C-alpha cells in the first residue's frame, strides 16, 4: 500500500476493512515469516491512515462548528426581521434544524466511525506485534532443541 493513496483508501474504508483485516491482521502457519518481515511497514501504513482519519474528524468538527455559527447568525437575523424577539433558545433551535448543520453532523458521525474502524486495525496491529514476537521466540526455541 502506498501512503499517497491514503485519502482514497480512507474514502472507501467501509468496503476495504475486511480486506485489510485479512491482509494485515490474520496470521496463519503459512504466512508467519511474511508477517514478521512486513509488520513494520504495515503498521506504519495503518498508523498513517489512522492519523489521516483523525485529521478528517478534526476538519469535520470545524465544518460543523462553522455551519452552526453561520446558521445561528442567519437564524437570529430571520427571527429579528420577523419582528419576534431573538432568544438564545429560539436561535439555537433554528440553527439545529438548518440543513447544512444536519449534513455536517452526519459527516462528523461518519468521520468518527471511520476513525474508530481504523483505530481498531491499529490496535490489531499492536496486538499482532506481541503475538509475532512470541511466535518467533517459540520458533527459535524449537530450532535450538532440534539442533541439540
PDB file of N, CA and C in Angstrom, residues 29-86:
ATOM      1  N   UNK A  29      -0.103 -20.376   9.871  1.00  0.00           N
ATOM      2  CA  UNK A  29       1.211 -21.034   9.839  1.00  0.00           C
ATOM      3  C   UNK A  29       1.937 -20.847   8.507  1.00  0.00           C
ATOM      4  N   UNK A  30       1.224 -20.497   7.466  1.00  0.00           N
ATOM      5  CA  UNK A  30       1.835 -20.333   6.147  1.00  0.00           C
ATOM      6  C   UNK A  30       2.426 -18.942   5.913  1.00  0.00           C
ATOM      7  N   UNK A  31       2.004 -17.955   6.695  1.00  0.00           N
ATOM      8  CA  UNK A  31       2.471 -16.596   6.407  1.00  0.00           C
ATOM      9  C   UNK A  31       3.167 -15.908   7.586  1.00  0.00           C
ATOM     10  N   UNK A  32       3.646 -16.685   8.530  1.00  0.00           N
ATOM     11  CA  UNK A  32       4.266 -16.091   9.720  1.00  0.00           C
ATOM     12  C   UNK A  32       5.501 -15.282   9.347  1.00  0.00           C
ATOM     13  N   UNK A  33       6.389 -15.863   8.565  1.00  0.00           N
ATOM     14  CA  UNK A  33       7.618 -15.147   8.207  1.00  0.00           C
ATOM     15  C   UNK A  33       7.317 -13.870   7.425  1.00  0.00           C
ATOM     16  N   UNK A  34       6.351 -13.953   6.523  1.00  0.00           N
ATOM     17  CA  UNK A  34       5.942 -12.765   5.760  1.00  0.00           C
ATOM     18  C   UNK A  34       5.396 -11.687   6.699  1.00  0.00           C
ATOM     19  N   UNK A  35       4.588 -12.075   7.662  1.00  0.00           N
ATOM     20  CA  UNK A  35       4.016 -11.110   8.615  1.00  0.00           C
ATOM     21  C   UNK A  35       5.117 -10.466   9.455  1.00  0.00           C
ATOM     22  N   UNK A  36       6.094 -11.282   9.870  1.00  0.00           N
ATOM     23  CA  UNK A  36       7.199 -10.736  10.657  1.00  0.00           C
ATOM     24  C   UNK A  36       7.985  -9.719   9.829  1.00  0.00           C
ATOM     25  N   UNK A  37       8.279 -10.067   8.600  1.00  0.00           N
ATOM     26  CA  UNK A  37       9.072  -9.185   7.735  1.00  0.00           C
ATOM     27  C   UNK A  37       8.336  -7.902   7.367  1.00  0.00           C
ATOM     28  N   UNK A  38       7.025  -7.983   7.206  1.00  0.00           N
ATOM     29  CA  UNK A  38       6.247  -6.825   6.735  1.00  0.00           C
ATOM     30  C   UNK A  38       5.558  -6.041   7.838  1.00  0.00           C
ATOM     31  N   UNK A  39       5.700  -6.478   9.084  1.00  0.00           N
ATOM     32  CA  UNK A  39       4.925  -5.866  10.157  1.00  0.00           C
ATOM     33  C   UNK A  39       5.188  -4.375  10.294  1.00  0.00           C
ATOM     34  N   UNK A  40       6.427  -3.967  10.272  1.00  0.00           N
ATOM     35  CA  UNK A  40       6.742  -2.540  10.458  1.00  0.00           C
ATOM     36  C   UNK A  40       6.124  -1.683   9.364  1.00  0.00           C
ATOM     37  N   UNK A  41       6.250  -2.128   8.130  1.00  0.00           N
ATOM     38  CA  UNK A  41       5.684  -1.356   7.014  1.00  0.00           C
ATOM     39  C   UNK A  41       4.168  -1.309   7.108  1.00  0.00           C
ATOM     40  N   UNK A  42       3.540  -2.439   7.411  1.00  0.00           N
ATOM     41  CA  UNK A  42       2.082  -2.475   7.525  1.00  0.00           C
ATOM     42  C   UNK A  42       1.593  -1.619   8.685  1.00  0.00           C
ATOM     43  N   UNK A  43       2.313  -1.683   9.798  1.00  0.00           N
ATOM     44  CA  UNK A  43       1.942  -0.901  10.973  1.00  0.00           C
ATOM     45  C   UNK A  43       2.069   0.597  10.665  1.00  0.00           C
ATOM     46  N   UNK A  44       3.132   0.971   9.981  1.00  0.00           N
ATOM     47  CA  UNK A  44       3.322   2.370   9.592  1.00  0.00           C
ATOM     48  C   UNK A  44       2.180   2.841   8.704  1.00  0.00           C
ATOM     49  N   UNK A  45       1.779   2.003   7.766  1.00  0.00           N
ATOM     50  CA  UNK A  45       0.676   2.351   6.869  1.00  0.00           C
ATOM     51  C   UNK A  45      -0.620   2.562   7.652  1.00  0.00           C
ATOM     52  N   UNK A  46      -0.947   1.626   8.536  1.00  0.00           N
ATOM     53  CA  UNK A  46      -2.186   1.732   9.312  1.00  0.00           C
ATOM     54  C   UNK A  46      -2.136   2.954  10.228  1.00  0.00           C
ATOM     55  N   UNK A  47      -0.988   3.223  10.815  1.00  0.00           N
ATOM     56  CA  UNK A  47      -0.862   4.389  11.689  1.00  0.00           C
ATOM     57  C   UNK A  47      -1.018   5.693  10.888  1.00  0.00           C
ATOM     58  N   UNK A  48      -0.485   5.723   9.677  1.00  0.00           N
ATOM     59  CA  UNK A  48      -0.661   6.898   8.823  1.00  0.00           C
ATOM     60  C   UNK A  48      -2.130   7.061   8.438  1.00  0.00           C
ATOM     61  N   UNK A  49      -2.786   5.967   8.141  1.00  0.00           N
ATOM     62  CA  UNK A  49      -4.216   6.000   7.834  1.00  0.00           C
ATOM     63  C   UNK A  49      -5.008   6.485   9.043  1.00  0.00           C
ATOM     64  N   UNK A  50      -4.608   6.060  10.230  1.00  0.00           N
ATOM     65  CA  UNK A  50      -5.251   6.498  11.465  1.00  0.00           C
ATOM     66  C   UNK A  50      -5.064   8.005  11.662  1.00  0.00           C
ATOM     67  N   UNK A  51      -3.868   8.500  11.407  1.00  0.00           N
ATOM     68  CA  UNK A  51      -3.604   9.943  11.538  1.00  0.00           C
ATOM     69  C   UNK A  51      -4.473  10.732  10.565  1.00  0.00           C
ATOM     70  N   UNK A  52      -4.602  10.231   9.348  1.00  0.00           N
ATOM     71  CA  UNK A  52      -5.451  10.894   8.361  1.00  0.00           C
ATOM     72  C   UNK A  52      -6.908  10.904   8.828  1.00  0.00           C
ATOM     73  N   UNK A  53      -7.358   9.797   9.394  1.00  0.00           N
ATOM     74  CA  UNK A  53      -8.737   9.714   9.881  1.00  0.00           C
ATOM     75  C   UNK A  53      -8.968  10.718  11.009  1.00  0.00           C
ATOM     76  N   UNK A  54      -8.006  10.864  11.898  1.00  0.00           N
ATOM     77  CA  UNK A  54      -8.140  11.842  12.982  1.00  0.00           C
ATOM     78  C   UNK A  54      -8.179  13.266  12.426  1.00  0.00           C
ATOM     79  N   UNK A  55      -7.402  13.512  11.387  1.00  0.00           N
ATOM     80  CA  UNK A  55      -7.436  14.820  10.726  1.00  0.00           C
ATOM     81  C   UNK A  55      -8.823  15.076  10.141  1.00  0.00           C
ATOM     82  N   UNK A  56      -9.417  14.059   9.548  1.00  0.00           N
ATOM     83  CA  UNK A  56     -10.751  14.207   8.969  1.00  0.00           C
ATOM     84  C   UNK A  56     -11.792  14.497  10.047  1.00  0.00           C
ATOM     85  N   UNK A  57     -11.659  13.865  11.197  1.00  0.00           N
ATOM     86  CA  UNK A  57     -12.577  14.136  12.307  1.00  0.00           C
ATOM     87  C   UNK A  57     -12.448  15.592  12.733  1.00  0.00           C
ATOM     88  N   UNK A  58     -11.208  16.061  12.884  1.00  0.00           N
ATOM     89  CA  UNK A  58     -10.976  17.452  13.270  1.00  0.00           C
ATOM     90  C   UNK A  58     -11.555  18.429  12.266  1.00  0.00           C
ATOM     91  N   UNK A  59     -11.357  18.150  10.985  1.00  0.00           N
ATOM     92  CA  UNK A  59     -11.919  19.017   9.947  1.00  0.00           C
ATOM     93  C   UNK A  59     -13.445  19.002   9.987  1.00  0.00           C
ATOM     94  N   UNK A  60     -14.018  17.820  10.171  1.00  0.00           N
ATOM     95  CA  UNK A  60     -15.479  17.714  10.231  1.00  0.00           C
ATOM     96  C   UNK A  60     -16.038  18.495  11.414  1.00  0.00           C
ATOM     97  N   UNK A  61     -15.329  18.469  12.541  1.00  0.00           N
ATOM     98  CA  UNK A  61     -15.765  19.243  13.701  1.00  0.00           C
ATOM     99  C   UNK A  61     -15.728  20.741  13.408  1.00  0.00           C
ATOM    100  N   UNK A  62     -14.676  21.177  12.720  1.00  0.00           N
ATOM    101  CA  UNK A  62     -14.585  22.599  12.354  1.00  0.00           C
ATOM    102  C   UNK A  62     -15.688  23.002  11.374  1.00  0.00           C
ATOM    103  N   UNK A  63     -15.946  22.157  10.378  1.00  0.00           N
ATOM    104  CA  UNK A  63     -17.008  22.451   9.409  1.00  0.00           C
ATOM    105  C   UNK A  63     -18.368  22.534  10.096  1.00  0.00           C
ATOM    106  N   UNK A  64     -18.605  21.628  11.038  1.00  0.00           N
ATOM    107  CA  UNK A  64     -19.861  21.651  11.780  1.00  0.00           C
ATOM    108  C   UNK A  64     -19.962  22.926  12.609  1.00  0.00           C
ATOM    109  N   UNK A  65     -18.906  23.284  13.285  1.00  0.00           N
ATOM    110  CA  UNK A  65     -18.911  24.500  14.103  1.00  0.00           C
ATOM    111  C   UNK A  65     -19.163  25.738  13.239  1.00  0.00           C
ATOM    112  N   UNK A  66     -18.501  25.797  12.091  1.00  0.00           N
ATOM    113  CA  UNK A  66     -18.707  26.939  11.191  1.00  0.00           C
ATOM    114  C   UNK A  66     -20.135  26.987  10.654  1.00  0.00           C
ATOM    115  N   UNK A  67     -20.668  25.834  10.260  1.00  0.00           N
ATOM    116  CA  UNK A  67     -22.040  25.783   9.752  1.00  0.00           C
ATOM    117  C   UNK A  67     -23.029  26.186  10.843  1.00  0.00           C
ATOM    118  N   UNK A  68     -22.783  25.737  12.057  1.00  0.00           N
ATOM    119  CA  UNK A  68     -23.671  26.072  13.167  1.00  0.00           C
ATOM    120  C   UNK A  68     -23.632  27.575  13.452  1.00  0.00           C
ATOM    121  N   UNK A  69     -22.432  28.156  13.478  1.00  0.00           N
ATOM    122  CA  UNK A  69     -22.312  29.597  13.723  1.00  0.00           C
ATOM    123  C   UNK A  69     -22.995  30.413  12.624  1.00  0.00           C
ATOM    124  N   UNK A  70     -22.807  29.986  11.383  1.00  0.00           N
ATOM    125  CA  UNK A  70     -23.452  30.672  10.257  1.00  0.00           C
ATOM    126  C   UNK A  70     -24.978  30.554  10.364  1.00  0.00           C
ATOM    127  N   UNK A  71     -25.463  29.350  10.663  1.00  0.00           N
ATOM    128  CA  UNK A  71     -26.911  29.127  10.791  1.00  0.00           C
ATOM    129  C   UNK A  71     -27.476  29.916  11.965  1.00  0.00           C
ATOM    130  N   UNK A  72     -26.723  30.022  13.037  1.00  0.00           N
ATOM    131  CA  UNK A  72     -27.182  30.781  14.195  1.00  0.00           C
ATOM    132  C   UNK A  72     -27.304  32.268  13.845  1.00  0.00           C
ATOM    133  N   UNK A  73     -26.304  32.787  13.134  1.00  0.00           N
ATOM    134  CA  UNK A  73     -26.358  34.200  12.727  1.00  0.00           C
ATOM    135  C   UNK A  73     -27.527  34.462  11.775  1.00  0.00           C
ATOM    136  N   UNK A  74     -27.707  33.570  10.808  1.00  0.00           N
ATOM    137  CA  UNK A  74     -28.818  33.717   9.865  1.00  0.00           C
ATOM    138  C   UNK A  74     -30.158  33.565  10.575  1.00  0.00           C
ATOM    139  N   UNK A  75     -30.219  32.619  11.490  1.00  0.00           N
ATOM    140  CA  UNK A  75     -31.457  32.416  12.249  1.00  0.00           C
ATOM    141  C   UNK A  75     -31.807  33.629  13.090  1.00  0.00           C
ATOM    142  N   UNK A  76     -30.825  34.221  13.729  1.00  0.00           N
ATOM    143  CA  UNK A  76     -31.054  35.421  14.532  1.00  0.00           C
ATOM    144  C   UNK A  76     -31.597  36.544  13.638  1.00  0.00           C
ATOM    145  N   UNK A  77     -30.987  36.707  12.470  1.00  0.00           N
ATOM    146  CA  UNK A  77     -31.436  37.746  11.533  1.00  0.00           C
ATOM    147  C   UNK A  77     -32.871  37.492  11.090  1.00  0.00           C
ATOM    148  N   UNK A  78     -33.205  36.240  10.772  1.00  0.00           N
ATOM    149  CA  UNK A  78     -34.558  35.899  10.334  1.00  0.00           C
ATOM    150  C   UNK A  78     -35.580  36.148  11.440  1.00  0.00           C
ATOM    151  N   UNK A  79     -35.234  35.767  12.653  1.00  0.00           N
ATOM    152  CA  UNK A  79     -36.162  35.950  13.775  1.00  0.00           C
ATOM    153  C   UNK A  79     -36.400  37.433  14.034  1.00  0.00           C
ATOM    154  N   UNK A  80     -35.339  38.206  14.032  1.00  0.00           N
ATOM    155  CA  UNK A  80     -35.460  39.646  14.275  1.00  0.00           C
ATOM    156  C   UNK A  80     -36.258  40.317  13.159  1.00  0.00           C
ATOM    157  N   UNK A  81     -35.989  39.909  11.909  1.00  0.00           N
ATOM    158  CA  UNK A  81     -36.698  40.530  10.782  1.00  0.00           C
ATOM    159  C   UNK A  81     -38.185  40.173  10.768  1.00  0.00           C
ATOM    160  N   UNK A  82     -38.556  39.075  11.427  1.00  0.00           N
ATOM    161  CA  UNK A  82     -39.970  38.716  11.504  1.00  0.00           C
ATOM    162  C   UNK A  82     -40.673  39.461  12.640  1.00  0.00           C
ATOM    163  N   UNK A  83     -39.904  40.249  13.380  1.00  0.00           N
ATOM    164  CA  UNK A  83     -40.490  41.044  14.456  1.00  0.00           C
ATOM    165  C   UNK A  83     -40.572  40.317  15.786  1.00  0.00           C
ATOM    166  N   UNK A  84     -40.006  39.140  15.863  1.00  0.00           N
ATOM    167  CA  UNK A  84     -40.012  38.367  17.095  1.00  0.00           C
ATOM    168  C   UNK A  84     -38.701  38.608  17.854  1.00  0.00           C
ATOM    169  N   UNK A  85     -38.784  38.463  19.159  1.00  0.00           N
ATOM    170  CA  UNK A  85     -37.581  38.599  19.984  1.00  0.00           C
ATOM    171  C   UNK A  85     -36.688  37.375  19.760  1.00  0.00           C
ATOM    172  N   UNK A  86     -35.415  37.611  19.513  1.00  0.00           N
ATOM    173  CA  UNK A  86     -34.471  36.538  19.212  1.00  0.00           C
ATOM    174  C   UNK A  86     -33.840  36.021  20.507  1.00  0.00           C
TER     175      UNK A  86
END
